Short mmCIF file of C-alpha atoms and ligand atoms in Angstrom, two decimals:
data_model
loop_
_atom_site.label_atom_id
_atom_site.label_comp_id
_atom_site.label_asym_id
_atom_site.label_seq_id
_atom_site.Cartn_x
_atom_site.Cartn_y
_atom_site.Cartn_z
CA UNK Z 1 -49.47 -106.04 -107.61
CA UNK Z 2 -48.76 -109.54 -106.30
CA UNK Z 3 -49.57 -110.67 -102.77
CA UNK Z 4 -45.84 -110.62 -101.96
CA UNK Z 5 -45.58 -107.01 -103.14
CA UNK Z 6 -48.54 -106.03 -100.99
CA UNK Z 7 -46.92 -107.66 -97.98
CA UNK Z 8 -43.63 -105.86 -98.66
CA UNK Z 9 -45.60 -102.62 -98.73
CA UNK Z 10 -47.54 -103.62 -95.62
CA UNK Z 11 -44.39 -103.96 -93.54
CA UNK Z 12 -43.72 -100.27 -94.05
CA UNK Z 13 -47.30 -99.29 -93.22
CA UNK Z 14 -47.83 -101.50 -90.19
CA UNK Z 15 -44.67 -102.16 -88.23
CA UNK Z 16 -45.08 -105.29 -86.17
CA UNK Z 17 -44.47 -104.93 -82.46
CA UNK Z 18 -42.16 -107.54 -80.99
CA UNK Z 19 -44.09 -107.83 -77.71
CA UNK Z 20 -47.49 -107.92 -79.42
CA UNK Z 21 -46.24 -110.71 -81.67
CA UNK Z 22 -45.02 -112.68 -78.69
CA UNK Z 23 -48.36 -112.28 -76.93
CA UNK Z 24 -50.23 -113.28 -80.10
CA UNK Z 25 -47.99 -116.34 -80.30
CA UNK Z 26 -48.91 -117.25 -76.70
CA UNK Z 27 -52.63 -116.99 -77.52
CA UNK Z 28 -52.26 -119.83 -80.01
CA UNK Z 29 -51.12 -122.25 -77.31
CA UNK Z 30 -53.70 -124.58 -75.77
CA UNK Z 31 -53.43 -122.97 -72.38
CA UNK Z 32 -51.76 -119.71 -71.59
CA UNK Z 33 -51.60 -118.23 -68.13
CA UNK Z 34 -51.96 -114.55 -67.34
CA UNK Z 35 -48.49 -114.68 -65.83
CA UNK Z 36 -46.92 -115.58 -69.16
CA UNK Z 37 -48.53 -112.60 -70.85
CA UNK Z 38 -47.53 -110.30 -67.99
CA UNK Z 39 -43.96 -111.51 -68.33
CA UNK Z 40 -43.84 -110.35 -71.93
CA UNK Z 41 -45.23 -106.92 -71.03
CA UNK Z 42 -42.81 -106.57 -68.12
CA UNK Z 43 -39.84 -107.14 -70.41
CA UNK Z 44 -40.92 -104.26 -72.63
CA UNK Z 45 -40.24 -101.00 -70.82
CA UNK Z 46 -41.79 -98.78 -73.47
CA UNK Z 47 -44.98 -100.83 -73.57
CA UNK Z 48 -45.23 -100.88 -69.75
CA UNK Z 49 -44.76 -97.10 -69.61
CA UNK Z 50 -47.52 -96.64 -72.18
CA UNK Z 51 -49.87 -98.91 -70.21
CA UNK Z 52 -49.27 -96.82 -67.09
CA UNK Z 53 -49.76 -93.59 -69.02
CA UNK Z 54 -53.13 -94.73 -70.37
CA UNK Z 55 -54.18 -96.06 -66.93
CA UNK Z 56 -53.43 -92.65 -65.42
CA UNK Z 57 -55.26 -90.65 -68.07
CA UNK Z 58 -58.32 -88.89 -66.61
CA UNK Z 59 -60.61 -90.78 -69.04
CA UNK Z 60 -59.81 -94.02 -67.25
CA UNK Z 61 -61.25 -92.54 -64.07
CA UNK Z 62 -59.07 -94.42 -61.60
CA UNK Z 63 -58.97 -92.90 -58.14
CA UNK Z 64 -55.38 -93.81 -57.42
CA UNK Z 65 -52.28 -93.26 -59.48
CA UNK Z 66 -50.96 -96.43 -61.03
CA UNK Z 67 -47.16 -96.55 -60.73
CA UNK Z 68 -46.30 -100.11 -61.72
CA UNK Z 69 -47.55 -102.93 -63.91
CA UNK Z 70 -48.62 -104.85 -60.79
CA UNK Z 71 -50.72 -101.93 -59.64
CA UNK Z 72 -52.29 -101.69 -63.09
CA UNK Z 73 -53.19 -105.39 -62.96
CA UNK Z 74 -54.77 -104.87 -59.54
CA UNK Z 75 -56.64 -101.76 -60.59
CA UNK Z 76 -58.12 -102.90 -63.90
CA UNK Z 77 -57.45 -106.65 -64.11
CA UNK Z 78 -55.58 -108.92 -66.49
CA UNK Z 79 -58.16 -108.83 -69.23
CA UNK Z 80 -58.19 -105.06 -69.38
CA UNK Z 81 -54.41 -104.84 -69.38
CA UNK Z 82 -54.39 -107.33 -72.25
CA UNK Z 83 -56.87 -105.22 -74.23
CA UNK Z 84 -54.80 -102.12 -73.58
CA UNK Z 85 -51.57 -103.78 -74.66
CA UNK Z 86 -53.08 -104.87 -77.97
CA UNK Z 87 -54.66 -101.46 -78.58
CA UNK Z 88 -51.39 -99.69 -77.73
CA UNK Z 89 -49.36 -101.99 -79.99
CA UNK Z 90 -51.33 -101.06 -83.10
CA UNK Z 91 -52.59 -97.59 -82.21
CA UNK Z 92 -49.84 -95.65 -83.98
CA UNK Z 93 -50.25 -97.47 -87.30
CA UNK Z 94 -54.06 -97.51 -87.03
CA UNK Z 95 -54.31 -93.80 -86.20
CA UNK Z 96 -53.15 -92.75 -89.65
CA UNK Z 97 -55.73 -91.35 -92.05
CA UNK Z 98 -56.61 -93.63 -94.99
CA UNK Z 99 -57.10 -91.36 -98.00
CA UNK Z 100 -58.20 -94.16 -100.37
CA UNK Z 101 -61.23 -94.86 -98.17
CA UNK Z 102 -61.76 -91.23 -97.08
CA UNK Z 103 -61.09 -92.00 -93.44
CA UNK Z 104 -59.77 -89.19 -91.24
CA UNK Z 105 -56.99 -89.66 -88.70
CA UNK Z 106 -58.00 -91.97 -85.82
CA UNK Z 107 -61.19 -93.13 -87.56
CA UNK Z 108 -59.70 -96.48 -88.50
CA UNK Z 109 -58.37 -97.01 -84.97
CA UNK Z 110 -61.77 -96.22 -83.48
CA UNK Z 111 -63.50 -98.60 -85.87
CA UNK Z 112 -61.01 -101.40 -85.17
CA UNK Z 113 -61.46 -101.00 -81.42
CA UNK Z 114 -65.25 -100.99 -81.87
CA UNK Z 115 -65.04 -104.24 -83.84
CA UNK Z 116 -62.85 -105.79 -81.15
CA UNK Z 117 -65.45 -104.75 -78.56
CA UNK Z 118 -68.19 -106.26 -80.72
CA UNK Z 119 -66.26 -109.54 -81.04
CA UNK Z 120 -66.32 -109.83 -77.25
CA UNK Z 121 -70.08 -109.34 -77.29
CA UNK Z 122 -70.48 -112.19 -79.79
CA UNK Z 123 -68.29 -114.41 -77.57
CA UNK Z 124 -70.34 -113.59 -74.50
CA UNK Z 125 -73.73 -113.84 -76.21
CA UNK Z 126 -73.78 -117.62 -76.14
CA UNK Z 127 -73.95 -117.70 -79.96
CA UNK Z 128 -70.46 -119.09 -80.10
CA UNK Z 129 -68.66 -121.80 -78.22
CA UNK Z 130 -65.04 -121.99 -79.14
CA UNK Z 131 -61.84 -120.01 -78.88
CA UNK Z 132 -61.08 -117.80 -75.93
CA UNK Z 133 -62.32 -114.24 -75.77
CA UNK Z 134 -58.80 -112.68 -76.05
CA UNK Z 135 -58.36 -114.48 -79.36
CA UNK Z 136 -61.67 -113.11 -80.68
CA UNK Z 137 -60.87 -109.62 -79.37
CA UNK Z 138 -57.55 -109.64 -81.21
CA UNK Z 139 -59.09 -111.00 -84.41
CA UNK Z 140 -61.72 -108.23 -84.28
CA UNK Z 141 -59.07 -105.60 -83.71
CA UNK Z 142 -56.95 -106.77 -86.65
CA UNK Z 143 -59.55 -107.94 -89.16
CA UNK Z 144 -59.47 -104.85 -91.36
CA UNK Z 145 -55.75 -104.19 -91.07
CA UNK Z 146 -55.46 -104.87 -94.80
CA UNK Z 147 -57.50 -101.69 -95.43
CA UNK Z 148 -54.62 -99.72 -93.99
CA UNK Z 149 -52.33 -101.21 -96.61
CA UNK Z 150 -54.69 -101.09 -99.59
CA UNK Z 151 -56.22 -97.71 -98.72
CA UNK Z 152 -52.83 -96.04 -98.76
CA UNK Z 153 -51.96 -97.43 -102.21
CA UNK Z 154 -55.14 -96.66 -104.17
CA UNK Z 155 -54.89 -93.96 -106.82
CA UNK Z 156 -57.66 -91.34 -107.19
CA UNK Z 157 -58.70 -92.97 -110.42
CA UNK Z 158 -58.99 -96.42 -108.80
CA UNK Z 159 -61.04 -94.95 -105.97
CA UNK Z 160 -63.39 -93.26 -108.43
CA UNK Z 161 -63.93 -96.51 -110.32
CA UNK Z 162 -64.43 -98.57 -107.16
CA UNK Z 163 -66.86 -96.01 -105.76
CA UNK Z 164 -68.88 -96.05 -108.95
CA UNK Z 165 -69.17 -99.84 -108.73
CA UNK Z 166 -70.15 -99.80 -105.06
CA UNK Z 167 -72.54 -96.87 -105.36
CA UNK Z 168 -74.35 -98.59 -108.22
CA UNK Z 169 -75.43 -101.09 -105.55
CA UNK Z 170 -74.05 -104.00 -107.54
CA UNK Z 171 -71.17 -105.03 -105.37
CA UNK Z 172 -69.89 -104.76 -101.85
CA UNK Z 173 -66.76 -102.77 -101.10
CA UNK Z 174 -64.61 -105.85 -100.71
CA UNK Z 175 -65.93 -107.21 -104.04
CA UNK Z 176 -64.92 -103.93 -105.67
CA UNK Z 177 -61.43 -104.28 -104.19
CA UNK Z 178 -61.10 -107.73 -105.66
CA UNK Z 179 -62.34 -106.57 -109.08
CA UNK Z 180 -59.94 -103.67 -109.12
CA UNK Z 181 -56.86 -105.17 -107.48
CA UNK Z 182 -57.17 -108.91 -107.83
CA UNK Z 183 -56.95 -109.14 -104.05
CA UNK Z 184 -58.77 -107.54 -101.10
CA UNK Z 185 -58.17 -106.22 -97.58
CA UNK Z 186 -59.05 -109.56 -95.96
CA UNK Z 187 -56.45 -111.46 -97.98
CA UNK Z 188 -53.77 -108.80 -97.64
CA UNK Z 189 -54.40 -108.55 -93.89
CA UNK Z 190 -54.30 -112.30 -93.39
CA UNK Z 191 -51.05 -112.60 -95.33
CA UNK Z 192 -49.51 -109.83 -93.29
CA UNK Z 193 -50.50 -111.54 -90.02
CA UNK Z 194 -49.21 -114.87 -91.30
CA UNK Z 195 -45.83 -113.24 -91.90
CA UNK Z 196 -45.88 -112.21 -88.21
CA UNK Z 197 -46.53 -115.82 -87.14
CA UNK Z 198 -49.89 -114.95 -85.63
CA UNK Z 199 -51.91 -118.06 -84.58
CA UNK Z 200 -53.77 -119.74 -87.42
CA UNK Z 201 -57.18 -119.15 -85.83
CA UNK Z 202 -56.67 -115.39 -86.03
CA UNK Z 203 -55.35 -115.55 -89.59
CA UNK Z 204 -58.46 -117.53 -90.57
CA UNK Z 205 -60.76 -115.09 -88.78
CA UNK Z 206 -59.19 -112.18 -90.68
CA UNK Z 207 -58.98 -113.93 -94.06
CA UNK Z 208 -62.65 -114.97 -94.04
CA UNK Z 209 -64.36 -112.20 -92.11
CA UNK Z 210 -66.46 -111.30 -95.17
CA UNK Z 211 -67.20 -114.92 -96.11
CA UNK Z 212 -67.22 -116.81 -92.82
CA UNK Z 213 -66.71 -120.55 -92.70
CA UNK Z 214 -69.49 -122.69 -91.17
CA UNK Z 215 -68.64 -126.13 -92.54
CA UNK Z 216 -67.32 -128.69 -91.93
CA UNK Z 217 -66.35 -126.99 -88.66
CA UNK Z 218 -67.46 -123.51 -87.69
CA UNK Z 219 -64.47 -121.16 -87.67
CA UNK Z 220 -63.62 -118.00 -85.76
CA UNK Z 221 -64.44 -116.01 -88.94
CA UNK Z 222 -68.11 -116.38 -87.97
CA UNK Z 223 -67.35 -114.27 -84.90
CA UNK Z 224 -65.40 -111.61 -86.81
CA UNK Z 225 -68.13 -111.43 -89.45
CA UNK Z 226 -70.86 -110.84 -86.89
CA UNK Z 227 -68.62 -108.42 -84.98
CA UNK Z 228 -68.12 -106.42 -88.17
CA UNK Z 229 -71.89 -106.21 -88.72
CA UNK Z 230 -72.60 -105.31 -85.08
CA UNK Z 231 -69.94 -102.58 -85.01
CA UNK Z 232 -71.58 -101.04 -88.10
CA UNK Z 233 -75.00 -101.06 -86.46
CA UNK Z 234 -73.92 -99.85 -83.01
CA UNK Z 235 -71.87 -96.83 -83.88
CA UNK Z 236 -71.25 -96.52 -87.57
CA UNK Z 237 -68.37 -97.29 -89.86
CA UNK Z 238 -66.17 -94.59 -91.38
CA UNK Z 239 -65.17 -94.27 -95.01
CA UNK Z 240 -67.07 -94.13 -98.29
CA UNK Z 241 -69.52 -96.93 -99.09
CA UNK Z 242 -68.89 -98.41 -95.66
CA UNK Z 243 -72.34 -100.01 -95.50
CA UNK Z 244 -71.71 -101.95 -98.70
CA UNK Z 245 -71.07 -105.03 -96.60
CA UNK Z 246 -72.81 -108.29 -97.45
CA UNK Z 247 -74.34 -110.03 -94.45
CA UNK Z 248 -73.79 -113.80 -94.63
CA UNK Z 249 -77.26 -115.38 -94.60
CA UNK Z 250 -76.15 -118.94 -93.66
CA UNK Z 251 -74.45 -117.52 -90.54
CA UNK Z 252 -77.55 -115.54 -89.58
CA UNK Z 253 -79.65 -118.68 -89.98
CA UNK Z 254 -77.22 -121.01 -88.21
CA UNK Z 255 -77.00 -118.65 -85.23
CA UNK Z 256 -80.77 -118.17 -85.15
CA UNK Z 257 -80.52 -114.39 -85.29
CA UNK Z 258 -83.87 -112.65 -85.81
CA UNK Z 259 -84.49 -108.92 -85.57
CA UNK Z 260 -85.27 -109.05 -81.86
CA UNK Z 261 -82.09 -110.97 -81.08
CA UNK Z 262 -80.13 -108.61 -83.30
CA UNK Z 263 -81.44 -105.49 -81.54
CA UNK Z 264 -80.36 -106.99 -78.21
CA UNK Z 265 -76.89 -107.66 -79.59
CA UNK Z 266 -76.65 -104.10 -80.92
CA UNK Z 267 -77.48 -102.70 -77.46
CA UNK Z 268 -74.83 -104.93 -75.86
CA UNK Z 269 -72.33 -103.86 -78.53
CA UNK Z 270 -73.03 -100.18 -77.89
CA UNK Z 271 -72.31 -100.71 -74.18
CA UNK Z 272 -69.11 -102.59 -75.01
CA UNK Z 273 -67.95 -99.87 -77.43
CA UNK Z 274 -68.58 -97.11 -74.88
CA UNK Z 275 -66.56 -99.00 -72.30
CA UNK Z 276 -63.77 -99.48 -74.81
CA UNK Z 277 -63.78 -95.78 -75.71
CA UNK Z 278 -63.45 -94.87 -72.06
CA UNK Z 279 -60.54 -97.23 -71.60
CA UNK Z 280 -58.66 -96.33 -74.75
CA UNK Z 281 -59.54 -92.62 -74.87
CA UNK Z 282 -56.07 -91.85 -73.54
CA UNK Z 283 -54.37 -93.40 -76.58
CA UNK I 1 -70.85 -45.07 -93.72
CA UNK I 2 -71.64 -48.62 -92.59
CA UNK I 3 -68.72 -51.01 -92.54
CA UNK I 4 -68.60 -53.44 -95.49
CA UNK I 5 -69.91 -56.87 -94.58
CA UNK I 6 -66.48 -58.44 -94.92
CA UNK I 7 -65.28 -56.36 -91.98
CA UNK I 8 -67.72 -57.93 -89.63
CA UNK I 9 -66.06 -60.78 -87.83
CA UNK I 10 -68.55 -63.44 -86.83
CA UNK I 11 -68.27 -64.62 -83.24
CA UNK I 12 -66.84 -68.13 -82.91
CA UNK I 13 -69.47 -70.82 -83.22
CA UNK I 14 -70.28 -72.94 -80.23
CA UNK I 15 -70.41 -76.59 -81.29
CA UNK I 16 -72.63 -78.88 -79.27
CA UNK I 17 -71.88 -82.53 -80.05
CA UNK I 18 -74.75 -85.00 -79.89
CA UNK I 19 -73.44 -88.52 -79.23
CA UNK I 20 -74.94 -91.85 -80.26
CA UNK I 21 -78.19 -92.37 -78.32
CA UNK I 22 -78.14 -88.73 -77.26
CA UNK I 23 -80.13 -85.52 -77.76
CA UNK I 24 -79.43 -81.81 -77.40
CA UNK I 25 -81.89 -78.93 -77.58
CA UNK I 26 -80.75 -75.31 -77.75
CA UNK I 27 -81.98 -71.74 -77.98
CA UNK I 28 -78.53 -70.26 -78.59
CA UNK I 29 -78.51 -68.75 -82.11
CA UNK I 30 -74.70 -68.78 -82.09
CA UNK I 31 -74.53 -72.52 -81.59
CA UNK I 32 -74.28 -75.40 -84.01
CA UNK I 33 -75.53 -78.89 -83.15
CA UNK I 34 -73.60 -81.75 -84.72
CA UNK I 35 -73.83 -85.51 -84.66
CA UNK I 36 -71.21 -87.82 -86.16
CA UNK I 37 -71.22 -91.45 -87.21
CA UNK I 38 -74.78 -91.76 -88.45
CA UNK I 39 -74.79 -95.17 -90.08
CA UNK I 40 -77.97 -97.16 -89.72
CA UNK I 41 -78.83 -94.75 -86.89
CA UNK I 42 -81.16 -91.83 -87.60
CA UNK I 43 -80.50 -88.15 -86.96
CA UNK I 44 -83.67 -86.16 -86.38
CA UNK I 45 -83.50 -82.36 -86.32
CA UNK I 46 -86.44 -80.11 -85.43
CA UNK I 47 -86.47 -76.31 -85.52
CA UNK I 48 -88.88 -73.47 -84.85
CA UNK I 49 -87.80 -70.70 -87.26
CA UNK I 50 -89.67 -67.96 -85.39
CA UNK I 51 -88.34 -68.66 -81.90
CA UNK I 52 -84.99 -69.97 -83.26
CA UNK I 53 -85.02 -72.97 -80.98
CA UNK I 54 -84.36 -76.53 -82.04
CA UNK I 55 -82.94 -79.89 -81.18
CA UNK I 56 -81.04 -82.80 -82.63
CA UNK I 57 -81.54 -86.47 -81.71
CA UNK I 58 -79.38 -89.48 -82.64
CA UNK I 59 -81.30 -92.75 -82.23
CA UNK I 60 -79.95 -96.25 -82.82
CA UNK I 61 -82.88 -98.70 -82.67
CA UNK I 62 -86.62 -98.56 -83.40
CA UNK I 63 -88.35 -99.87 -80.29
CA UNK I 64 -87.61 -99.69 -76.59
CA UNK I 65 -89.70 -102.76 -75.69
CA UNK I 66 -86.61 -104.84 -76.54
CA UNK I 67 -84.93 -103.59 -73.34
CA UNK I 68 -87.13 -101.52 -71.01
CA UNK I 69 -84.32 -101.03 -68.46
CA UNK I 70 -82.05 -99.61 -71.14
CA UNK I 71 -84.89 -97.34 -72.27
CA UNK I 72 -85.12 -95.85 -68.77
CA UNK I 73 -81.38 -95.21 -68.57
CA UNK I 74 -80.92 -94.28 -72.21
CA UNK I 75 -84.24 -93.16 -73.76
CA UNK I 76 -82.49 -91.46 -76.70
CA UNK I 77 -81.28 -94.83 -77.93
CA UNK I 78 -84.73 -95.66 -79.31
CA UNK I 79 -87.02 -93.97 -81.82
CA UNK I 80 -90.17 -94.56 -79.78
CA UNK I 81 -88.81 -93.09 -76.54
CA UNK I 82 -86.42 -90.53 -78.05
CA UNK I 83 -88.66 -88.66 -80.48
CA UNK I 84 -91.36 -87.56 -77.98
CA UNK I 85 -88.60 -86.34 -75.64
CA UNK I 86 -86.99 -84.32 -78.45
CA UNK I 87 -90.29 -82.59 -79.20
CA UNK I 88 -90.92 -81.90 -75.51
CA UNK I 89 -87.41 -80.52 -75.00
CA UNK I 90 -87.72 -78.04 -77.87
CA UNK I 91 -91.24 -77.05 -76.79
CA UNK I 92 -89.83 -76.55 -73.30
CA UNK I 93 -87.44 -73.94 -74.72
CA UNK I 94 -90.39 -72.00 -76.11
CA UNK I 95 -90.74 -73.69 -79.48
CA UNK I 96 -94.23 -73.92 -80.98
CA UNK I 97 -94.87 -77.43 -82.26
CA UNK I 98 -97.09 -76.03 -85.05
CA UNK I 99 -94.02 -74.43 -86.60
CA UNK I 100 -91.53 -77.28 -86.20
CA UNK I 101 -89.55 -78.07 -89.32
CA UNK I 102 -88.49 -81.73 -89.21
CA UNK I 103 -85.40 -82.97 -91.08
CA UNK I 104 -84.12 -86.54 -91.03
CA UNK I 105 -80.86 -88.18 -92.16
CA UNK I 106 -79.11 -91.54 -91.77
CA UNK I 107 -80.58 -95.02 -91.96
CA UNK I 108 -77.84 -96.55 -94.09
CA UNK I 109 -78.50 -100.11 -95.13
CA UNK I 110 -76.19 -103.14 -95.13
CA UNK I 111 -76.54 -105.72 -97.89
CA UNK I 112 -78.71 -108.37 -96.24
CA UNK I 113 -80.76 -110.77 -98.36
CA UNK I 114 -83.02 -111.53 -95.38
CA UNK I 115 -83.40 -107.86 -94.40
CA UNK I 116 -82.91 -108.64 -90.71
CA UNK I 117 -79.88 -106.33 -90.54
CA UNK I 118 -81.82 -103.45 -92.13
CA UNK I 119 -82.09 -101.61 -88.84
CA UNK I 120 -81.87 -98.30 -90.73
CA UNK I 121 -85.09 -99.15 -92.53
CA UNK I 122 -86.85 -100.27 -89.34
CA UNK I 123 -85.79 -97.04 -87.62
CA UNK I 124 -87.26 -95.06 -90.48
CA UNK I 125 -90.55 -97.01 -90.41
CA UNK I 126 -90.93 -96.46 -86.69
CA UNK I 127 -90.23 -92.75 -87.03
CA UNK I 128 -92.85 -92.43 -89.75
CA UNK I 129 -95.39 -94.25 -87.59
CA UNK I 130 -94.75 -91.96 -84.61
CA UNK I 131 -94.78 -88.73 -86.61
CA UNK I 132 -97.92 -89.76 -88.51
CA UNK I 133 -99.71 -90.45 -85.28
CA UNK I 134 -98.72 -87.04 -83.93
CA UNK I 135 -99.64 -85.31 -87.19
CA UNK I 136 -96.16 -84.21 -88.27
CA UNK I 137 -94.59 -84.56 -91.66
CA UNK I 138 -90.89 -84.73 -92.44
CA UNK I 139 -89.91 -81.56 -94.28
CA UNK I 140 -86.85 -83.04 -95.97
CA UNK I 141 -84.91 -86.29 -95.65
CA UNK I 142 -81.73 -88.05 -96.74
CA UNK I 143 -82.26 -91.62 -95.60
CA UNK I 144 -80.88 -94.97 -96.74
CA UNK I 145 -77.97 -95.70 -99.05
CA UNK I 146 -74.55 -97.01 -98.16
CA UNK I 147 -73.02 -93.91 -96.66
CA UNK I 148 -72.00 -92.86 -93.22
CA UNK I 149 -73.13 -89.30 -92.47
CA UNK I 150 -72.33 -86.31 -90.31
CA UNK I 151 -75.33 -84.03 -89.66
CA UNK I 152 -75.10 -80.40 -88.50
CA UNK I 153 -77.79 -77.86 -87.67
CA UNK I 154 -77.16 -74.14 -87.36
CA UNK I 155 -79.24 -72.70 -84.53
CA UNK I 156 -79.23 -69.30 -86.26
CA UNK I 157 -81.56 -70.42 -89.06
CA UNK I 158 -82.17 -74.17 -88.72
CA UNK I 159 -80.09 -74.95 -91.78
CA UNK I 160 -79.03 -78.61 -91.80
CA UNK I 161 -75.92 -79.79 -93.64
CA UNK I 162 -74.98 -83.37 -94.36
CA UNK I 163 -71.56 -84.73 -95.15
CA UNK I 164 -70.51 -88.24 -96.03
CA UNK I 165 -66.90 -89.40 -96.48
CA UNK I 166 -65.30 -88.40 -99.75
CA UNK I 167 -68.11 -85.96 -100.61
CA UNK I 168 -68.46 -82.21 -100.03
CA UNK I 169 -71.08 -81.14 -97.47
CA UNK I 170 -74.48 -80.11 -98.83
CA UNK I 171 -77.55 -78.37 -97.45
CA UNK I 172 -80.46 -80.67 -96.72
FE1 FE2 F 301 -63.54 -105.97 -93.62
#
């Protein structure tokens, strides 16, 4: 299957949300105010209603009922509303089971949210100076979106052959995808996002999250790569062979991560994931 | 005439979920303890077959010295603070530590040339060190590999089953 055919397939699997696309577009601008993002949400009645519904779910634990977008912004803040909007925008597509990777319903959504939470930890750890946290959060959330497309199209026979390769210990899961399909979930995901006009930084972070770019200039893919690793270590990763992920040694060295530093990051990631689960439990 | 076995309807099982960095001990023979999403984390189950009491622990990292505050708030996050508490909890329910059957699963390993990200392996090392010191041996284990596991223990007989995605469950 060619990249174009994958993308055609992807459009059916992952419908793009107009408001989410507009917000993603805003993130690519040099400076974007909270007000601009709020304006987009306000124009989308369905999205606003969903934000209020999640805010009022008992898991959120708010004392007072939230009846308007302004009240939601007051109660949980701009950053939290932003996270919710992104999670809501992709939650329906991401909640589907992925038979090709043996992921049950909601498992992919949970993993994507955990990776987004981990990306924020990397941003706040001081390991990275660069793009804004919302950009990293979004890149973490979307980095495996290609799995949704590929996982739904694999035949049983392809899965059996890929599993045999991965379980032999010879290749990572993404390497097995490339061997079998001539492409992989990172490339398919990045192409899909490109077709939605998502900012280049996010496309890069998705495209290279399994082979992050350090030179000549360190790219956001370093953050998504580390976030992927941290999410695995702080709460697991669903699907068969999910630990067949190659850790990029040059990134580990460049960031000066030793086992002590790593354990600290895993603790912070766990905290971030638990917070995220509380906030998005109502989805 | 006694009723054929197939007529006997088993009471519904009570499922007690053990979260990440969490532990549950039970003396309810009708219950089942379960922990999901064991990746590099370790699941440690202990059971006293005579008293039918046991516990299940889900630890994430080897040593608590990395974050002593966290260890106070969340002792089940770490092997070194979690394991002694698991043993105490099951003893507290009447279990005799001389009869404890210890079963371990998890510790999946990412592909890291420098081995820094092999937290699963470090967890396992720490567990071995602690159990050795206390004079316990692990009865049976399914540790390492690339899989994500779900671990269940029946409180009726201490049977532990493991399932990883795409595979049928099996008895450990
Ligand atoms: Fe990936």
